[in-house]
Amino acid sequence: MAQTWAVLAALLFLLINLVEGPAYNMVSVEAGHEAVLSCPYVSKVSLLMVTWKMKCSACCLLAYRSDHNETRKLNCSERMMWKYSPSSDPALRIYPVNLGDEGNYTCEIASSAGNFLFFSSLTVIVPPTVTLTCDERRVVVCQASAGKPAADISWIPASNHSTMEEVHHPNGTVTRVSYTGWVNSTLPTVTCLVTHPATNQTLSLDLSYTSPRLPYLLIGGSASVAAVSGVTLCLIFRCRAFRLRKSARGLAVPFATKNFRSTPSHEKTDAVKPPALSESIYQNYNPRMIYMGY
């Protein structure tokens, strides 16, 4: 009879384990916020030890022993700690959480009733950086950079000519870029809608201020400025050349006048001329007016 009850108890224990299995918890937290991983515990059962482990070779191990009232940390950063007192609620707190904390965690409880395992999966969400731009060809670009998971991009009004590009980064984030042409559209405003678990953003762009003729106007303005500058410089150099030629002519006349001397006769050597008459002769001298008579 005793053996029958033992076999029934073993079968019942096996059936409970097959039906219930270990507890499993999934937690999603935005980067920079607080992550709390719970470890269910019935306070009526005497607790001997609780241990938190992250599934990797050199990751954090956080343990508590009730008989020594002692806690230990191994390879754990200051961001990982007990949320409450481990003797009453051995929940794990991570603050602020980052992408490196993502993964699977195990909470193991040893008590007078036996050993219990609880599994948690932590997922870190990163909101993307959203931008909306337009080039000179009226191609509108909506970009959701470094998001995790990848953001969804849609257009208002809907466009059938949009294209999508996706770039995966080593840290697990994804950048998505959507292009759409708005050349033949009569609507002055285009709207980009970005949907993400961490944030939903709507950006609008007024296309009436983006004209494809703007580059040509800029080029025409630059050419006009260059032409005016060239004409101005040409006039300046021409005026300077004219002044230099005029100055050279003005200097040449006094030079020839002062160096000109007629050979006086011996009869008139001793004659003294009035100073005013001598100066007037040199001032009114012009080589072209000399008449040589024989």
PDB file of C-alpha atoms in Angstrom:
ATOM      1  CA  MET A   1       0.000   0.000   0.000  1.00  0.00           C
ATOM      2  CA  ALA A   2       2.824   2.411   0.878  1.00  0.00           C
ATOM      3  CA  GLN A   3       4.541   1.684  -2.439  1.00  0.00           C
ATOM      4  CA  THR A   4       1.298   2.472  -4.298  1.00  0.00           C
ATOM      5  CA  TRP A   5       1.040   5.896  -2.647  1.00  0.00           C
ATOM      6  CA  ALA A   6       4.703   6.631  -3.434  1.00  0.00           C
ATOM      7  CA  VAL A   7       4.196   5.797  -7.093  1.00  0.00           C
ATOM      8  CA  LEU A   8       1.041   7.951  -7.255  1.00  0.00           C
ATOM      9  CA  ALA A   9       2.863  10.889  -5.609  1.00  0.00           C
ATOM     10  CA  ALA A  10       5.755  10.620  -8.088  1.00  0.00           C
ATOM     11  CA  LEU A  11       3.349  10.508 -11.023  1.00  0.00           C
ATOM     12  CA  LEU A  12       1.441  13.520  -9.667  1.00  0.00           C
ATOM     13  CA  PHE A  13       4.680  15.518  -9.214  1.00  0.00           C
ATOM     14  CA  LEU A  14       5.776  14.674 -12.767  1.00  0.00           C
ATOM     15  CA  LEU A  15       2.369  15.665 -14.146  1.00  0.00           C
ATOM     16  CA  ILE A  16       2.479  19.041 -12.373  1.00  0.00           C
ATOM     17  CA  ASN A  17       5.933  19.765 -13.770  1.00  0.00           C
ATOM     18  CA  LEU A  18       4.866  18.860 -17.289  1.00  0.00           C
ATOM     19  CA  VAL A  19       1.727  21.026 -17.146  1.00  0.00           C
ATOM     20  CA  GLU A  20       3.069  24.081 -15.365  1.00  0.00           C
ATOM     21  CA  GLY A  21       6.772  24.081 -16.258  1.00  0.00           C
ATOM     22  CA  PRO A  22       9.089  26.893 -15.178  1.00  0.00           C
ATOM     23  CA  ALA A  23       7.708  30.436 -14.941  1.00  0.00           C
ATOM     24  CA  TYR A  24       8.568  32.704 -17.886  1.00  0.00           C
ATOM     25  CA  ASN A  25       8.271  36.483 -18.033  1.00  0.00           C
ATOM     26  CA  MET A  26       8.823  38.872 -20.977  1.00  0.00           C
ATOM     27  CA  VAL A  27       9.732  42.489 -20.243  1.00  0.00           C
ATOM     28  CA  SER A  28      10.145  45.343 -22.764  1.00  0.00           C
ATOM     29  CA  VAL A  29      11.660  48.622 -21.566  1.00  0.00           C
ATOM     30  CA  GLU A  30      12.725  51.770 -23.382  1.00  0.00           C
ATOM     31  CA  ALA A  31      16.426  52.590 -23.213  1.00  0.00           C
ATOM     32  CA  GLY A  32      17.244  54.941 -20.335  1.00  0.00           C
ATOM     33  CA  HIS A  33      14.264  53.834 -18.231  1.00  0.00           C
ATOM     34  CA  GLU A  34      13.938  51.373 -15.341  1.00  0.00           C
ATOM     35  CA  ALA A  35      13.646  47.625 -15.880  1.00  0.00           C
ATOM     36  CA  VAL A  36      12.243  45.410 -13.108  1.00  0.00           C
ATOM     37  CA  LEU A  37      12.434  41.607 -13.414  1.00  0.00           C
ATOM     38  CA  SER A  38      10.183  39.865 -10.914  1.00  0.00           C
ATOM     39  CA  CYS A  39      10.873  36.576  -9.169  1.00  0.00           C
ATOM     40  CA  PRO A  40       7.644  35.141  -7.664  1.00  0.00           C
ATOM     41  CA  TYR A  41       8.148  34.012  -4.103  1.00  0.00           C
ATOM     42  CA  VAL A  42       5.734  32.762  -1.441  1.00  0.00           C
ATOM     43  CA  SER A  43       6.756  34.277   1.874  1.00  0.00           C
ATOM     44  CA  LYS A  44       5.192  31.420   3.826  1.00  0.00           C
ATOM     45  CA  VAL A  45       7.959  29.137   2.624  1.00  0.00           C
ATOM     46  CA  SER A  46      11.276  29.630   4.404  1.00  0.00           C
ATOM     47  CA  LEU A  47      13.815  31.160   1.992  1.00  0.00           C
ATOM     48  CA  LEU A  48      17.375  29.856   2.042  1.00  0.00           C
ATOM     49  CA  MET A  49      19.000  31.508  -0.998  1.00  0.00           C
ATOM     50  CA  VAL A  50      18.058  33.465  -4.137  1.00  0.00           C
ATOM     51  CA  THR A  51      20.326  33.981  -7.151  1.00  0.00           C
ATOM     52  CA  TRP A  52      19.953  36.092 -10.284  1.00  0.00           C
ATOM     53  CA  LYS A  53      21.974  35.082 -13.340  1.00  0.00           C
ATOM     54  CA  MET A  54      22.268  36.434 -16.848  1.00  0.00           C
ATOM     55  CA  LYS A  55      22.829  33.825 -19.539  1.00  0.00           C
ATOM     56  CA  CYS A  56      26.378  34.533 -20.680  1.00  0.00           C
ATOM     57  CA  SER A  57      29.874  33.446 -19.695  1.00  0.00           C
ATOM     58  CA  ALA A  58      30.993  36.583 -17.830  1.00  0.00           C
ATOM     59  CA  CYS A  59      27.731  38.319 -16.954  1.00  0.00           C
ATOM     60  CA  CYS A  60      26.207  39.510 -13.722  1.00  0.00           C
ATOM     61  CA  LEU A  61      25.491  37.193 -10.794  1.00  0.00           C
ATOM     62  CA  LEU A  62      23.541  38.602  -7.835  1.00  0.00           C
ATOM     63  CA  ALA A  63      22.989  36.351  -4.806  1.00  0.00           C
ATOM     64  CA  TYR A  64      21.485  36.480  -1.300  1.00  0.00           C
ATOM     65  CA  ARG A  65      21.806  34.011   1.603  1.00  0.00           C
ATOM     66  CA  SER A  66      19.234  34.289   4.370  1.00  0.00           C
ATOM     67  CA  ASP A  67      21.151  32.252   6.962  1.00  0.00           C
ATOM     68  CA  HIS A  68      24.097  34.707   6.797  1.00  0.00           C
ATOM     69  CA  ASN A  69      21.950  37.716   5.785  1.00  0.00           C
ATOM     70  CA  GLU A  70      24.545  38.373   3.078  1.00  0.00           C
ATOM     71  CA  THR A  71      24.359  39.647  -0.507  1.00  0.00           C
ATOM     72  CA  ARG A  72      27.030  39.296  -3.177  1.00  0.00           C
ATOM     73  CA  LYS A  73      27.693  40.723  -6.638  1.00  0.00           C
ATOM     74  CA  LEU A  74      29.868  39.246  -9.355  1.00  0.00           C
ATOM     75  CA  ASN A  75      30.523  41.101 -12.635  1.00  0.00           C
ATOM     76  CA  CYS A  76      27.586  43.398 -11.934  1.00  0.00           C
ATOM     77  CA  SER A  77      27.491  47.122 -12.596  1.00  0.00           C
ATOM     78  CA  GLU A  78      26.086  49.659 -10.154  1.00  0.00           C
ATOM     79  CA  ARG A  79      22.967  49.833 -12.322  1.00  0.00           C
ATOM     80  CA  MET A  80      21.936  46.323 -11.215  1.00  0.00           C
ATOM     81  CA  MET A  81      20.568  45.943  -7.699  1.00  0.00           C
ATOM     82  CA  TRP A  82      17.718  44.530  -5.652  1.00  0.00           C
ATOM     83  CA  LYS A  83      14.439  46.323  -6.194  1.00  0.00           C
ATOM     84  CA  TYR A  84      13.260  45.559  -2.658  1.00  0.00           C
ATOM     85  CA  SER A  85      14.641  43.545   0.223  1.00  0.00           C
ATOM     86  CA  PRO A  86      15.630  40.114  -1.180  1.00  0.00           C
ATOM     87  CA  SER A  87      14.195  38.385   1.886  1.00  0.00           C
ATOM     88  CA  SER A  88      10.677  39.633   1.096  1.00  0.00           C
ATOM     89  CA  ASP A  89      10.701  40.355  -2.680  1.00  0.00           C
ATOM     90  CA  PRO A  90      13.822  39.322  -4.653  1.00  0.00           C
ATOM     91  CA  ALA A  91      13.034  41.406  -7.785  1.00  0.00           C
ATOM     92  CA  LEU A  92      15.955  42.628  -9.903  1.00  0.00           C
ATOM     93  CA  ARG A  93      16.168  46.335 -10.813  1.00  0.00           C
ATOM     94  CA  ILE A  94      18.244  47.727 -13.714  1.00  0.00           C
ATOM     95  CA  TYR A  95      18.438  51.506 -14.042  1.00  0.00           C
ATOM     96  CA  PRO A  96      19.085  53.065 -16.450  1.00  0.00           C
ATOM     97  CA  VAL A  97      18.755  50.180 -18.846  1.00  0.00           C
ATOM     98  CA  ASN A  98      20.761  50.099 -22.098  1.00  0.00           C
ATOM     99  CA  LEU A  99      21.163  47.806 -25.096  1.00  0.00           C
ATOM    100  CA  GLY A 100      23.891  45.777 -23.369  1.00  0.00           C
ATOM    101  CA  ASP A 101      21.393  44.628 -20.717  1.00  0.00           C
ATOM    102  CA  GLU A 102      19.189  42.886 -23.250  1.00  0.00           C
ATOM    103  CA  GLY A 103      18.979  39.095 -22.893  1.00  0.00           C
ATOM    104  CA  ASN A 104      17.642  36.220 -20.770  1.00  0.00           C
ATOM    105  CA  TYR A 105      17.788  36.176 -16.961  1.00  0.00           C
ATOM    106  CA  THR A 106      17.243  33.349 -14.473  1.00  0.00           C
ATOM    107  CA  CYS A 107      16.060  33.642 -10.889  1.00  0.00           C
ATOM    108  CA  GLU A 108      16.722  30.569  -8.738  1.00  0.00           C
ATOM    109  CA  ILE A 109      15.188  30.206  -5.287  1.00  0.00           C
ATOM    110  CA  ALA A 110      16.251  27.594  -2.749  1.00  0.00           C
ATOM    111  CA  SER A 111      13.806  27.083   0.117  1.00  0.00           C
ATOM    112  CA  SER A 112      12.710  24.449   2.569  1.00  0.00           C
ATOM    113  CA  ALA A 113      10.090  23.346   0.013  1.00  0.00           C
ATOM    114  CA  GLY A 114      12.625  22.843  -2.785  1.00  0.00           C
ATOM    115  CA  ASN A 115      14.280  24.721  -5.643  1.00  0.00           C
ATOM    116  CA  PHE A 116      12.355  26.968  -8.058  1.00  0.00           C
ATOM    117  CA  LEU A 117      13.401  28.559 -11.358  1.00  0.00           C
ATOM    118  CA  PHE A 118      11.913  31.671 -12.963  1.00  0.00           C
ATOM    119  CA  PHE A 119      12.978  32.928 -16.385  1.00  0.00           C
ATOM    120  CA  SER A 120      12.771  36.481 -17.716  1.00  0.00           C
ATOM    121  CA  SER A 121      13.502  37.862 -21.187  1.00  0.00           C
ATOM    122  CA  LEU A 122      14.469  41.531 -21.323  1.00  0.00           C
ATOM    123  CA  THR A 123      14.026  43.505 -24.561  1.00  0.00           C
ATOM    124  CA  VAL A 124      15.353  47.057 -24.822  1.00  0.00           C
ATOM    125  CA  ILE A 125      13.469  49.462 -27.103  1.00  0.00           C
ATOM    126  CA  VAL A 126      15.243  52.446 -28.700  1.00  0.00           C
ATOM    127  CA  PRO A 127      13.131  55.261 -30.205  1.00  0.00           C
ATOM    128  CA  PRO A 128      14.384  56.495 -33.599  1.00  0.00           C
ATOM    129  CA  THR A 129      15.433  60.004 -34.571  1.00  0.00           C
ATOM    130  CA  VAL A 130      13.027  61.240 -37.258  1.00  0.00           C
ATOM    131  CA  THR A 131      13.794  63.846 -39.957  1.00  0.00           C
ATOM    132  CA  LEU A 132      11.874  65.082 -43.012  1.00  0.00           C
ATOM    133  CA  THR A 133      13.637  66.929 -45.852  1.00  0.00           C
ATOM    134  CA  CYS A 134      13.147  67.843 -49.519  1.00  0.00           C
ATOM    135  CA  ASP A 135      15.752  68.437 -52.260  1.00  0.00           C
ATOM    136  CA  GLU A 136      15.655  70.716 -55.338  1.00  0.00           C
ATOM    137  CA  ARG A 137      13.993  67.976 -57.418  1.00  0.00           C
ATOM    138  CA  ARG A 138      11.079  67.867 -54.938  1.00  0.00           C
ATOM    139  CA  VAL A 139      12.070  64.405 -53.724  1.00  0.00           C
ATOM    140  CA  VAL A 140      10.877  64.151 -50.118  1.00  0.00           C
ATOM    141  CA  VAL A 141      12.999  62.058 -47.727  1.00  0.00           C
ATOM    142  CA  CYS A 142      11.651  60.734 -44.398  1.00  0.00           C
ATOM    143  CA  GLN A 143      14.299  59.069 -42.224  1.00  0.00           C
ATOM    144  CA  ALA A 144      13.917  57.162 -38.930  1.00  0.00           C
ATOM    145  CA  SER A 145      17.483  56.688 -37.646  1.00  0.00           C
ATOM    146  CA  ALA A 146      18.819  54.084 -35.170  1.00  0.00           C
ATOM    147  CA  GLY A 147      15.535  52.654 -33.914  1.00  0.00           C
ATOM    148  CA  LYS A 148      14.948  49.288 -32.270  1.00  0.00           C
ATOM    149  CA  PRO A 149      12.876  47.657 -33.584  1.00  0.00           C
ATOM    150  CA  ALA A 150      12.763  49.256 -37.018  1.00  0.00           C
ATOM    151  CA  ALA A 151      10.157  51.988 -37.382  1.00  0.00           C
ATOM    152  CA  ASP A 152       7.321  51.902 -39.931  1.00  0.00           C
ATOM    153  CA  ILE A 153       7.084  54.873 -42.327  1.00  0.00           C
ATOM    154  CA  SER A 154       3.973  55.894 -44.250  1.00  0.00           C
ATOM    155  CA  TRP A 155       2.897  58.983 -46.240  1.00  0.00           C
ATOM    156  CA  ILE A 156      -0.163  61.194 -46.027  1.00  0.00           C
ATOM    157  CA  PRO A 157      -1.622  61.288 -48.626  1.00  0.00           C
ATOM    158  CA  ALA A 158      -0.549  57.777 -49.577  1.00  0.00           C
ATOM    159  CA  SER A 159       2.058  57.517 -52.332  1.00  0.00           C
ATOM    160  CA  ASN A 160       2.422  54.618 -54.742  1.00  0.00           C
ATOM    161  CA  HIS A 161       5.871  55.743 -55.907  1.00  0.00           C
ATOM    162  CA  SER A 162       7.756  55.650 -52.596  1.00  0.00           C
ATOM    163  CA  THR A 163      10.877  53.532 -52.094  1.00  0.00           C
ATOM    164  CA  MET A 164      12.366  52.216 -48.845  1.00  0.00           C
ATOM    165  CA  GLU A 165      15.966  51.623 -47.726  1.00  0.00           C
ATOM    166  CA  GLU A 166      17.064  49.838 -44.551  1.00  0.00           C
ATOM    167  CA  VAL A 167      20.435  49.831 -42.772  1.00  0.00           C
ATOM    168  CA  HIS A 168      21.235  47.474 -39.863  1.00  0.00           C
ATOM    169  CA  HIS A 169      23.748  48.738 -37.301  1.00  0.00           C
ATOM    170  CA  PRO A 170      26.085  46.532 -35.194  1.00  0.00           C
ATOM    171  CA  ASN A 171      24.338  47.481 -31.923  1.00  0.00           C
ATOM    172  CA  GLY A 172      21.027  46.050 -33.126  1.00  0.00           C
ATOM    173  CA  THR A 173      19.357  49.306 -34.175  1.00  0.00           C
ATOM    174  CA  VAL A 174      17.935  49.878 -37.653  1.00  0.00           C
ATOM    175  CA  THR A 175      17.711  52.998 -39.849  1.00  0.00           C
ATOM    176  CA  ARG A 176      14.900  53.227 -42.373  1.00  0.00           C
ATOM    177  CA  VAL A 177      14.683  55.834 -45.148  1.00  0.00           C
ATOM    178  CA  SER A 178      11.641  56.380 -47.374  1.00  0.00           C
ATOM    179  CA  TYR A 179      11.787  58.421 -50.603  1.00  0.00           C
ATOM    180  CA  THR A 180       8.829  59.745 -52.556  1.00  0.00           C
ATOM    181  CA  GLY A 181       8.599  62.140 -55.496  1.00  0.00           C
ATOM    182  CA  TRP A 182       6.181  65.061 -55.247  1.00  0.00           C
ATOM    183  CA  VAL A 183       6.779  66.703 -58.636  1.00  0.00           C
ATOM    184  CA  ASN A 184       3.293  66.393 -60.117  1.00  0.00           C
ATOM    185  CA  SER A 185       1.370  66.714 -56.904  1.00  0.00           C
ATOM    186  CA  THR A 186      -1.048  69.638 -56.528  1.00  0.00           C
ATOM    187  CA  LEU A 187      -1.035  69.379 -52.733  1.00  0.00           C
ATOM    188  CA  PRO A 188       1.234  71.956 -51.079  1.00  0.00           C
ATOM    189  CA  THR A 189       1.890  69.876 -47.927  1.00  0.00           C
ATOM    190  CA  VAL A 190       3.299  66.363 -47.494  1.00  0.00           C
ATOM    191  CA  THR A 191       3.185  64.446 -44.192  1.00  0.00           C
ATOM    192  CA  CYS A 192       5.392  61.616 -42.966  1.00  0.00           C
ATOM    193  CA  LEU A 193       3.994  59.267 -40.302  1.00  0.00           C
ATOM    194  CA  VAL A 194       6.507  57.226 -38.267  1.00  0.00           C
ATOM    195  CA  THR A 195       5.139  54.406 -36.111  1.00  0.00           C
ATOM    196  CA  HIS A 196       7.286  52.795 -33.394  1.00  0.00           C
ATOM    197  CA  PRO A 197       6.591  50.972 -30.071  1.00  0.00           C
ATOM    198  CA  ALA A 198       8.348  53.770 -28.176  1.00  0.00           C
ATOM    199  CA  THR A 199       6.967  56.763 -30.081  1.00  0.00           C
ATOM    200  CA  ASN A 200       4.661  57.860 -32.878  1.00  0.00           C
ATOM    201  CA  GLN A 201       5.701  60.991 -34.768  1.00  0.00           C
ATOM    202  CA  THR A 202       4.057  62.999 -37.537  1.00  0.00           C
ATOM    203  CA  LEU A 203       6.153  65.487 -39.537  1.00  0.00           C
ATOM    204  CA  SER A 204       4.776  67.815 -42.229  1.00  0.00           C
ATOM    205  CA  LEU A 205       6.611  69.793 -44.910  1.00  0.00           C
ATOM    206  CA  ASP A 206       5.274  72.723 -46.937  1.00  0.00           C
ATOM    207  CA  LEU A 207       6.419  72.211 -50.524  1.00  0.00           C
ATOM    208  CA  SER A 208       5.314  75.644 -51.693  1.00  0.00           C
ATOM    209  CA  TYR A 209       8.601  77.072 -50.385  1.00  0.00           C
ATOM    210  CA  THR A 210      10.774  74.532 -52.212  1.00  0.00           C
ATOM    211  CA  SER A 211      10.956  75.586 -55.872  1.00  0.00           C
ATOM    212  CA  PRO A 212      13.062  73.740 -58.474  1.00  0.00           C
ATOM    213  CA  ARG A 213      13.947  77.122 -60.066  1.00  0.00           C
ATOM    214  CA  LEU A 214      15.879  78.228 -57.021  1.00  0.00           C
ATOM    215  CA  PRO A 215      19.262  76.797 -58.150  1.00  0.00           C
ATOM    216  CA  TYR A 216      18.902  78.486 -61.549  1.00  0.00           C
ATOM    217  CA  LEU A 217      18.098  81.797 -59.888  1.00  0.00           C
ATOM    218  CA  LEU A 218      21.157  81.425 -57.713  1.00  0.00           C
ATOM    219  CA  ILE A 219      23.319  80.600 -60.744  1.00  0.00           C
ATOM    220  CA  GLY A 220      21.915  83.582 -62.684  1.00  0.00           C
ATOM    221  CA  GLY A 221      22.525  85.895 -59.745  1.00  0.00           C
ATOM    222  CA  SER A 222      26.100  84.682 -59.428  1.00  0.00           C
ATOM    223  CA  ALA A 223      26.726  85.219 -63.149  1.00  0.00           C
ATOM    224  CA  SER A 224      25.301  88.749 -62.957  1.00  0.00           C
ATOM    225  CA  VAL A 225      27.503  89.616 -60.007  1.00  0.00           C
ATOM    226  CA  ALA A 226      30.555  88.247 -61.839  1.00  0.00           C
ATOM    227  CA  ALA A 227      29.739  90.276 -64.981  1.00  0.00           C
ATOM    228  CA  VAL A 228      29.256  93.525 -63.054  1.00  0.00           C
ATOM    229  CA  SER A 229      32.499  92.927 -61.173  1.00  0.00           C
ATOM    230  CA  GLY A 230      34.390  92.320 -64.441  1.00  0.00           C
ATOM    231  CA  VAL A 231      33.063  95.506 -66.050  1.00  0.00           C
ATOM    232  CA  THR A 232      33.891  97.522 -62.940  1.00  0.00           C
ATOM    233  CA  LEU A 233      37.457  96.230 -62.842  1.00  0.00           C
ATOM    234  CA  CYS A 234      37.889  96.935 -66.568  1.00  0.00           C
ATOM    235  CA  LEU A 235      36.735 100.538 -66.130  1.00  0.00           C
ATOM    236  CA  ILE A 236      39.043 101.016 -63.160  1.00  0.00           C
ATOM    237  CA  PHE A 237      42.098  99.748 -65.054  1.00  0.00           C
ATOM    238  CA  ARG A 238      41.187 101.828 -68.130  1.00  0.00           C
ATOM    239  CA  CYS A 239      40.851 105.001 -66.073  1.00  0.00           C
ATOM    240  CA  ARG A 240      44.165 104.351 -64.385  1.00  0.00           C
ATOM    241  CA  ALA A 241      45.926 103.824 -67.758  1.00  0.00           C
ATOM    242  CA  PHE A 242      44.440 107.049 -69.085  1.00  0.00           C
ATOM    243  CA  ARG A 243      45.659 108.987 -66.048  1.00  0.00           C
ATOM    244  CA  LEU A 244      49.139 107.505 -66.369  1.00  0.00           C
ATOM    245  CA  ARG A 245      49.385 108.507 -70.032  1.00  0.00           C
ATOM    246  CA  LYS A 246      48.167 112.009 -69.235  1.00  0.00           C
ATOM    247  CA  SER A 247      50.709 112.364 -66.434  1.00  0.00           C
ATOM    248  CA  ALA A 248      53.524 111.190 -68.736  1.00  0.00           C
ATOM    249  CA  ARG A 249      52.628 113.814 -71.331  1.00  0.00           C
ATOM    250  CA  GLY A 250      52.481 116.536 -68.686  1.00  0.00           C
ATOM    251  CA  LEU A 251      55.922 115.662 -67.383  1.00  0.00           C
ATOM    252  CA  ALA A 252      57.511 115.452 -70.848  1.00  0.00           C
ATOM    253  CA  VAL A 253      56.733 119.113 -71.812  1.00  0.00           C
ATOM    254  CA  PRO A 254      58.462 120.829 -68.846  1.00  0.00           C
ATOM    255  CA  PHE A 255      61.401 118.458 -69.225  1.00  0.00           C
ATOM    256  CA  ALA A 256      61.989 119.467 -72.858  1.00  0.00           C
ATOM    257  CA  THR A 257      61.346 123.141 -72.049  1.00  0.00           C
ATOM    258  CA  LYS A 258      63.846 123.379 -69.244  1.00  0.00           C
ATOM    259  CA  ASN A 259      66.580 121.597 -71.196  1.00  0.00           C
ATOM    260  CA  PHE A 260      66.168 123.742 -74.330  1.00  0.00           C
ATOM    261  CA  ARG A 261      68.879 126.409 -74.797  1.00  0.00           C
ATOM    262  CA  SER A 262      69.459 128.511 -77.929  1.00  0.00           C
ATOM    263  CA  THR A 263      73.018 129.476 -78.814  1.00  0.00           C
ATOM    264  CA  PRO A 264      73.245 133.215 -78.111  1.00  0.00           C
ATOM    265  CA  SER A 265      75.424 135.561 -80.244  1.00  0.00           C
ATOM    266  CA  HIS A 266      78.521 137.278 -78.822  1.00  0.00           C
ATOM    267  CA  GLU A 267      77.039 140.727 -79.284  1.00  0.00           C
ATOM    268  CA  LYS A 268      74.183 139.951 -76.925  1.00  0.00           C
ATOM    269  CA  THR A 269      76.134 138.147 -74.221  1.00  0.00           C
ATOM    270  CA  ASP A 270      76.532 141.100 -71.947  1.00  0.00           C
ATOM    271  CA  ALA A 271      72.920 142.215 -72.311  1.00  0.00           C
ATOM    272  CA  VAL A 272      70.850 141.789 -69.225  1.00  0.00           C
ATOM    273  CA  LYS A 273      67.233 140.665 -69.774  1.00  0.00           C
ATOM    274  CA  PRO A 274      64.464 141.371 -67.305  1.00  0.00           C
ATOM    275  CA  PRO A 275      63.580 138.305 -65.185  1.00  0.00           C
ATOM    276  CA  ALA A 276      59.916 138.425 -66.088  1.00  0.00           C
ATOM    277  CA  LEU A 277      60.680 138.341 -69.813  1.00  0.00           C
ATOM    278  CA  SER A 278      63.036 135.338 -69.504  1.00  0.00           C
ATOM    279  CA  GLU A 279      60.457 133.276 -67.567  1.00  0.00           C
ATOM    280  CA  SER A 280      57.740 134.075 -70.078  1.00  0.00           C
ATOM    281  CA  ILE A 281      59.903 132.893 -72.945  1.00  0.00           C
ATOM    282  CA  TYR A 282      60.473 129.471 -71.369  1.00  0.00           C
ATOM    283  CA  GLN A 283      56.861 129.065 -70.279  1.00  0.00           C
ATOM    284  CA  ASN A 284      55.465 129.792 -73.741  1.00  0.00           C
ATOM    285  CA  TYR A 285      57.988 127.655 -75.570  1.00  0.00           C
ATOM    286  CA  ASN A 286      56.624 125.017 -77.930  1.00  0.00           C
ATOM    287  CA  PRO A 287      59.089 123.006 -80.113  1.00  0.00           C
ATOM    288  CA  ARG A 288      56.564 122.764 -82.962  1.00  0.00           C
ATOM    289  CA  MET A 289      56.457 126.565 -83.341  1.00  0.00           C
ATOM    290  CA  ILE A 290      60.233 126.964 -84.054  1.00  0.00           C
ATOM    291  CA  TYR A 291      60.963 128.399 -87.519  1.00  0.00           C
ATOM    292  CA  MET A 292      64.396 127.942 -88.943  1.00  0.00           C
ATOM    293  CA  GLY A 293      65.197 130.675 -91.493  1.00  0.00           C
ATOM    294  CA  TYR A 294      68.418 131.063 -93.469  1.00  0.00           C
TER     295      TYR A 294
END
